[in-house]
Coordinates of C-alpha atoms in Angstrom, one line a residue:
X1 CA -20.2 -12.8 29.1
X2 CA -18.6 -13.4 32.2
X3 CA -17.6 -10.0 34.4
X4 CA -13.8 -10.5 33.6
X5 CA -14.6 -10.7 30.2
X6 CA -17.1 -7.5 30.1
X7 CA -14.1 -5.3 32.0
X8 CA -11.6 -6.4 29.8
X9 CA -13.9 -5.6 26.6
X10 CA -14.5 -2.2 28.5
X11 CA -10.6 -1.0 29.0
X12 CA -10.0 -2.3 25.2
X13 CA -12.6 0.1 24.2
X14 CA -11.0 2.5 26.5
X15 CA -7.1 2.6 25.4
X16 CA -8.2 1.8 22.0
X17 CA -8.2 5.4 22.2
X18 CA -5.4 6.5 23.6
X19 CA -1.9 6.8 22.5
X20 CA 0.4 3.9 22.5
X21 CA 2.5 5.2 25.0
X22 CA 0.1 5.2 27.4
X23 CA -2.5 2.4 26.7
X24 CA -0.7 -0.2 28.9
X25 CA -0.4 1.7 32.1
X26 CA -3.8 3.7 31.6
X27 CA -5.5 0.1 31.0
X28 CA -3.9 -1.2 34.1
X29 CA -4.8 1.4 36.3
X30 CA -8.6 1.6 34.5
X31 CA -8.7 -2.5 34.8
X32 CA -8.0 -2.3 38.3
X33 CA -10.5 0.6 39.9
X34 CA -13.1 -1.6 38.0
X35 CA -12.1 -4.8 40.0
X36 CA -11.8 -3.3 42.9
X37 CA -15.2 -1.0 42.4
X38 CA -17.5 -4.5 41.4
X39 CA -15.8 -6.0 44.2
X40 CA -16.8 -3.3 46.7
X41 CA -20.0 -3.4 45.2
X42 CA -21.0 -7.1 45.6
X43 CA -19.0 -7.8 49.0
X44 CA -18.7 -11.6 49.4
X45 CA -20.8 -12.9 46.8
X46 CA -19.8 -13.3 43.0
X47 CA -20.1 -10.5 40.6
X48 CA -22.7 -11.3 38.2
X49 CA -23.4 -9.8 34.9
X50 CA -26.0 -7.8 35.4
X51 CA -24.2 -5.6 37.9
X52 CA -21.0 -5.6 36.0
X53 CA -23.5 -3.7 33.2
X54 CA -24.9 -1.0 35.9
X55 CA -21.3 -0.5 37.0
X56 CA -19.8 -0.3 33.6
X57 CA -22.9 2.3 32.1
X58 CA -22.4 4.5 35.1
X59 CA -18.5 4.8 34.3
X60 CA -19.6 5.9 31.1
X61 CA -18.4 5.3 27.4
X62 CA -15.2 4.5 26.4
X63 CA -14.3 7.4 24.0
X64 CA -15.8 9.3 26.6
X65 CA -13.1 7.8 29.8
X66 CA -10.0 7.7 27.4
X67 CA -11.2 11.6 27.1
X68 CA -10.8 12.3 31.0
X69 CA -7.0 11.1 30.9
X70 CA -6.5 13.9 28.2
X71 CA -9.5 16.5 29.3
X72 CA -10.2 19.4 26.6
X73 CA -12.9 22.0 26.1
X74 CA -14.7 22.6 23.0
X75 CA -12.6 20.7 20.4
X76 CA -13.1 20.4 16.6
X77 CA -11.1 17.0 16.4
X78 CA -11.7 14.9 19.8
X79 CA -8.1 13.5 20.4
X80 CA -9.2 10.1 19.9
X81 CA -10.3 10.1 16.6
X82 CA -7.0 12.1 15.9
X83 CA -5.0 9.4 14.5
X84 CA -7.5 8.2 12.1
X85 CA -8.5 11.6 10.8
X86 CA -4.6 12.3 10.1
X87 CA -4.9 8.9 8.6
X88 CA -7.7 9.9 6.1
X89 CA -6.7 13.4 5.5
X90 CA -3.0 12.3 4.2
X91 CA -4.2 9.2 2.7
X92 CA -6.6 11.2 0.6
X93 CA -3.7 13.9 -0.3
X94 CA -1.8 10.6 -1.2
X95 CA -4.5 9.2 -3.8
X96 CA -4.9 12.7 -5.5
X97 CA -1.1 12.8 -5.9
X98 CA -0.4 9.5 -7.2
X99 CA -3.0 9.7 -9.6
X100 CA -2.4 13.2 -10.7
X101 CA 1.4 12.9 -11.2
X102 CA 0.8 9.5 -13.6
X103 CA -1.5 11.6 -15.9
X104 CA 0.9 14.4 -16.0
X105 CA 4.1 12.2 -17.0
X106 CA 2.0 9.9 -19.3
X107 CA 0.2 12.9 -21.1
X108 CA 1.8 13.5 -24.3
X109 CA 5.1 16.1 -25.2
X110 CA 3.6 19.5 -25.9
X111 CA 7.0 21.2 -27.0
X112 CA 10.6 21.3 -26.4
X113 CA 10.5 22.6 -22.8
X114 CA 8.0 20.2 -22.0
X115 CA 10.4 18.2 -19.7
X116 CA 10.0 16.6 -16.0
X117 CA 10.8 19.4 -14.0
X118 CA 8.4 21.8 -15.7
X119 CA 6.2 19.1 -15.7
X120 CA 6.5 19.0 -11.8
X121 CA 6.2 22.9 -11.6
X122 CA 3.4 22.8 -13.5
X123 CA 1.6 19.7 -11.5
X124 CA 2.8 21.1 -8.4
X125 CA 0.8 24.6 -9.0
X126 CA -2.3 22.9 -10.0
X127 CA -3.0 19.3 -8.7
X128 CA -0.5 19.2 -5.9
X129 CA -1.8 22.4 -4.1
X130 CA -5.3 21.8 -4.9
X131 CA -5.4 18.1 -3.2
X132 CA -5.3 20.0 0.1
X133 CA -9.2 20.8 -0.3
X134 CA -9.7 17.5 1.3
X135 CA -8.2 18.1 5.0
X136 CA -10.1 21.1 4.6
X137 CA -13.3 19.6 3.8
X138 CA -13.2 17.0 6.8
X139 CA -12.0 20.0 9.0
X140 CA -15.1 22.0 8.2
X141 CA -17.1 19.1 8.4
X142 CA -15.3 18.3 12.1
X143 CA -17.0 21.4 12.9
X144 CA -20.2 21.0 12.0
X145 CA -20.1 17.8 13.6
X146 CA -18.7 19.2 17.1
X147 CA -21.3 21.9 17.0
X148 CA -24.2 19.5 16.7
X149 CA -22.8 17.2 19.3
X150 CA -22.5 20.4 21.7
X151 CA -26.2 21.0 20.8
X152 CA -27.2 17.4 21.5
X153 CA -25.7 17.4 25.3
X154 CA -24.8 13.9 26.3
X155 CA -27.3 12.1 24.7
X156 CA -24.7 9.7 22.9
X157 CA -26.1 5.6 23.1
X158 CA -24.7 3.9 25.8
X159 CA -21.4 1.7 25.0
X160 CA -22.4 -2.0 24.8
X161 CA -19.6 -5.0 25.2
X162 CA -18.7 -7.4 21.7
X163 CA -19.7 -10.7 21.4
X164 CA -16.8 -13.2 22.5
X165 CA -16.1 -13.9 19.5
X166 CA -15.1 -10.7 18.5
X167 CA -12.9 -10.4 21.4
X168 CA -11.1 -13.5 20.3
X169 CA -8.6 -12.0 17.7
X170 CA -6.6 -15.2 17.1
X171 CA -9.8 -17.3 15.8
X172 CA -10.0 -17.7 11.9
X173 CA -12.7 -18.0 9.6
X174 CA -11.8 -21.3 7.9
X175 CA -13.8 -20.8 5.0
X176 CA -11.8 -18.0 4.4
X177 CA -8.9 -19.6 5.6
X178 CA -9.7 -22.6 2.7
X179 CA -9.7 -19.7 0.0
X180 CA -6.5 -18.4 1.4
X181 CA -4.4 -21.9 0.4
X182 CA -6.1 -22.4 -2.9
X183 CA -4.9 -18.9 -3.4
X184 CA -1.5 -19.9 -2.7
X185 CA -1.9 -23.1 -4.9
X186 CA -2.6 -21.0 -7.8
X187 CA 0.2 -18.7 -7.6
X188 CA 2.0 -21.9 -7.4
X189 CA 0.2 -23.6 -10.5
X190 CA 0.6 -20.1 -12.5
X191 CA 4.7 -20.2 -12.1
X192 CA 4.9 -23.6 -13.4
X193 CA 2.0 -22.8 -16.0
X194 CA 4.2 -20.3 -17.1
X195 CA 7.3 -22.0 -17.4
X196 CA 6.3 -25.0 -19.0
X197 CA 3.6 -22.4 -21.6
X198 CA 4.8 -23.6 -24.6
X199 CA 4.4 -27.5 -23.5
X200 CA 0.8 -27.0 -22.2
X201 CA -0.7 -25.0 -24.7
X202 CA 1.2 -25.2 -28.1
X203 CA -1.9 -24.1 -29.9
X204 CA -1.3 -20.5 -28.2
X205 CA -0.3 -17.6 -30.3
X206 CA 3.2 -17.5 -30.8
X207 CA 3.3 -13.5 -29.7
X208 CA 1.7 -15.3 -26.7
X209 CA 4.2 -17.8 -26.2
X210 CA 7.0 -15.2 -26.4
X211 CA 5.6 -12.8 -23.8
X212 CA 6.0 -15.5 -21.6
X213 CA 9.5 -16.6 -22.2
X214 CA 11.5 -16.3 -18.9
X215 CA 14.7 -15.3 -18.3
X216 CA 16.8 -18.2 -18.2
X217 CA 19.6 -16.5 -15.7
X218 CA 16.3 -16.0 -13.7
X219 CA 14.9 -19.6 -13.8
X220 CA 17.9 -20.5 -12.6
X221 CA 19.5 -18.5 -9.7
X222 CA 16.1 -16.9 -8.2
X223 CA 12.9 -18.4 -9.1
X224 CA 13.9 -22.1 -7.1
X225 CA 13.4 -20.3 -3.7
X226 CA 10.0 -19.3 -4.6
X227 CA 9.2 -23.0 -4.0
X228 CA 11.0 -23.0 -0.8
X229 CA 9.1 -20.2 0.4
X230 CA 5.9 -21.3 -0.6
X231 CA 6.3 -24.7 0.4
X232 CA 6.8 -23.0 4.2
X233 CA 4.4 -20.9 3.7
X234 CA 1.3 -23.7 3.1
X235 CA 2.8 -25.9 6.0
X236 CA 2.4 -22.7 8.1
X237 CA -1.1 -21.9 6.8
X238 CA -2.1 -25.7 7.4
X239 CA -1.0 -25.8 10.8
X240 CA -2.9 -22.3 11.5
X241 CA -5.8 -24.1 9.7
X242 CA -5.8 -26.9 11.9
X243 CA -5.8 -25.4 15.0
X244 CA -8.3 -22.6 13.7
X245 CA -6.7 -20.0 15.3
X246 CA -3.5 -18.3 15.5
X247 CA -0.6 -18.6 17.8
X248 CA 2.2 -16.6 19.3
X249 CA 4.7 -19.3 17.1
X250 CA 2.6 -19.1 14.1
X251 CA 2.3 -15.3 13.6
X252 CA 5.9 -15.4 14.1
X253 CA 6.7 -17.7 11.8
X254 CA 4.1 -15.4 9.6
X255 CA 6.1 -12.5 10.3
X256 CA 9.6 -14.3 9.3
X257 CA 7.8 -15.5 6.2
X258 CA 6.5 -12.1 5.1
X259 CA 10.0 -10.6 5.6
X260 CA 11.8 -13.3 3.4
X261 CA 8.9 -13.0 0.9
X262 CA 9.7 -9.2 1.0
X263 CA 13.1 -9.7 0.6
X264 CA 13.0 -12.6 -2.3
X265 CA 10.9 -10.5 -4.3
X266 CA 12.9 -7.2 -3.9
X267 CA 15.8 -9.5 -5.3
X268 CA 13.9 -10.7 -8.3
X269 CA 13.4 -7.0 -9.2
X270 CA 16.5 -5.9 -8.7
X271 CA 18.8 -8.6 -9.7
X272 CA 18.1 -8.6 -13.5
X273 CA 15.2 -9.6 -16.0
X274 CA 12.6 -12.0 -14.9
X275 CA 10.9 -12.3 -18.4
X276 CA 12.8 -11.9 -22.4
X277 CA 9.9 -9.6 -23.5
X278 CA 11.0 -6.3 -21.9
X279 CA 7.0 -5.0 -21.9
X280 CA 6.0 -8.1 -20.2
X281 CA 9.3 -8.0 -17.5
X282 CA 8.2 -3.8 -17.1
X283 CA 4.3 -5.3 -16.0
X284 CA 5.8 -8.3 -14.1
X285 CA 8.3 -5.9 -11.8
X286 CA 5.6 -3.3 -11.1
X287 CA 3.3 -6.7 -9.8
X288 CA 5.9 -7.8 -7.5
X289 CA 6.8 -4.3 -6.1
X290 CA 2.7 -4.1 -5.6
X291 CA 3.0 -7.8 -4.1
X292 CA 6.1 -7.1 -1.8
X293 CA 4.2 -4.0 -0.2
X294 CA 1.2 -6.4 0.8
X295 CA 3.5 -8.5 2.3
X296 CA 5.1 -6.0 4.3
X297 CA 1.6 -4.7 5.4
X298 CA 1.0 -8.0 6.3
X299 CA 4.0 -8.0 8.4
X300 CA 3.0 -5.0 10.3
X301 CA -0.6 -5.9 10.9
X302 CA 0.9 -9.4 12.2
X303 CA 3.7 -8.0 14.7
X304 CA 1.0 -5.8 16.2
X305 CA -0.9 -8.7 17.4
X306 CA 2.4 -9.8 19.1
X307 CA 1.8 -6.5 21.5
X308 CA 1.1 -8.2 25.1
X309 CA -2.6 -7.3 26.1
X310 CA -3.2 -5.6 29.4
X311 CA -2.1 -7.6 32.8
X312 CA -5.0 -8.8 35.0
X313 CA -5.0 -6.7 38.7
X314 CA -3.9 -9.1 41.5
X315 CA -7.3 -9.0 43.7

């Protein structure tokens, strides 16, 4: 890797981090004393890899830098790996709770008080308060781990710089990539399959057939723009395929996509029945809701790629 390439692999490591707030001016300041140092070190000649290395393991690691713009004692929680340890501590809580409240409400009546709220109580007192053993269990853990790492000293491995390729966030993997269309072909196929069920397969069941009957109000009015969008979608996904990497124009057309996907599909909840068969409308509103949340993850993940990277220092 060329020395540009090693510093700027070393300051992502670095504010990766760091809060948001102050990843852009911290990288900045970090890019440029490393310019300037590998400059003073070399003079007039080129920097060359190997030196870029020496200077880049004597500056140390990157969790280790990102820790001297916030410096701390003895800490349980190092503040970098703050975010993702609130991340796995709620998440977990999450998990227990969703889980735990749909086999309280789907457990069977025991009596006439047995309603939703003493339901809740009862949840709330058993299953709701207990999920909290898992912060505690990673806090106690946190501990063990900082006491150890106290013992050890500084004998952590020195940081080591990513392939290019890894660097390179807007490449795809067009095998992947392939998958990704046919995936999108099959929804396609499925919503006509469905549609036309009856013609395809007469043989079928008929308490097949009828699960499948769709709303005719719904055939009309909202499912038409699901071709629209999908049609958009694959010329988007071809063009992204092409090129084998993503653009600035692509992931926002990605972005506006997701949001109209989001939106269509929030409609087709909301707006009335989307199949005759009210068991088979309940399953086919709960996938959509599940669908439009992947979308909007989608979204998110997308628009932070948008985020401008950190500006080369004028030398």
């Amino acid at each position: 890797m060329k020395p540009d390439a090693l510093i700027q692999s070393y300051v992502t490591e670095v504010v990766r981090h760091l809060p948001k707030r102050q990843r852009t001016d911290v990288g900045f300041e970090l890019r440029s004393l490393l310019t300037e140092e590998l400059r003073g070190r070399v003079g007039d000649n080129e920097p060359d890899t190997a030196t870029t290395l020496e200077l880049l393991a004597e500056f140390g690691r990157p969790a280790d830098v990102a820790d001297r713009y916030r410096p701390a004692g003895f800490t349980i929680i190092r503040p970098a790996d703050a975010p993702r340890f609130a991340w796995i501590s709620l998440g977990g809580v999450a998990v227990q709770w969703v889980i735990t409240l749909i086999a309280t409400y789907t457990a069977p009546a025991t009596g006439a008080g047995d309603d939703w709220l003493s339901r809740l109580g009862t949840w709330w007192l058993s299953a709701g308060l207990g999920a909290f053993w898992w912060p505690g269990l990673l806090v106690s853990l946190s501990i063990v781990a900082a006491v150890m790492a106290a013992r050890r000293g500084g004998d952590a491995p020195e940081w080591t710089p990513r392939a290019a390729a890894a660097l390179d966030r807007d490449r795809i993997s067009r095998p992947l990539y392939v998958l990704a269309i046919a995936g999108a072909l099959v929804g396609i196929a499925a919503l006509v399959a469905a549609i036309n069920l009856a013609t395809l397969w007469p043989g079928l069941p008929q308490p097949l057939l009828d699960a499948f009957v769709i709303d005719e109000a719904f055939l009309a009015t909202r499912a038409p723009w699901a071709i629209v969008l999908w049609a958009a979608t694959l010329a988007s996904m071809i063009a992204v395929l092409v090129a084998g990497r993503w653009t600035r124009t692509t992931r926002l057309l990605a972005i506006v996509g997701n949001a109209l996907w989001v939106v269509l599909l929030v409609w087709w909840v909301a707006a009335g029945p989307i199949f005759a068969e009210p068991y088979a409308d309940s399953v086919t509103r709960g996938c959509l809701l599940l669908v439009a949340a992947i979308c909007l993850l989608d979204l998110v993940l997308t628009a932070r790629h948008l985020r401008q990277g950190i500006p080369a220092p004028a030398v």
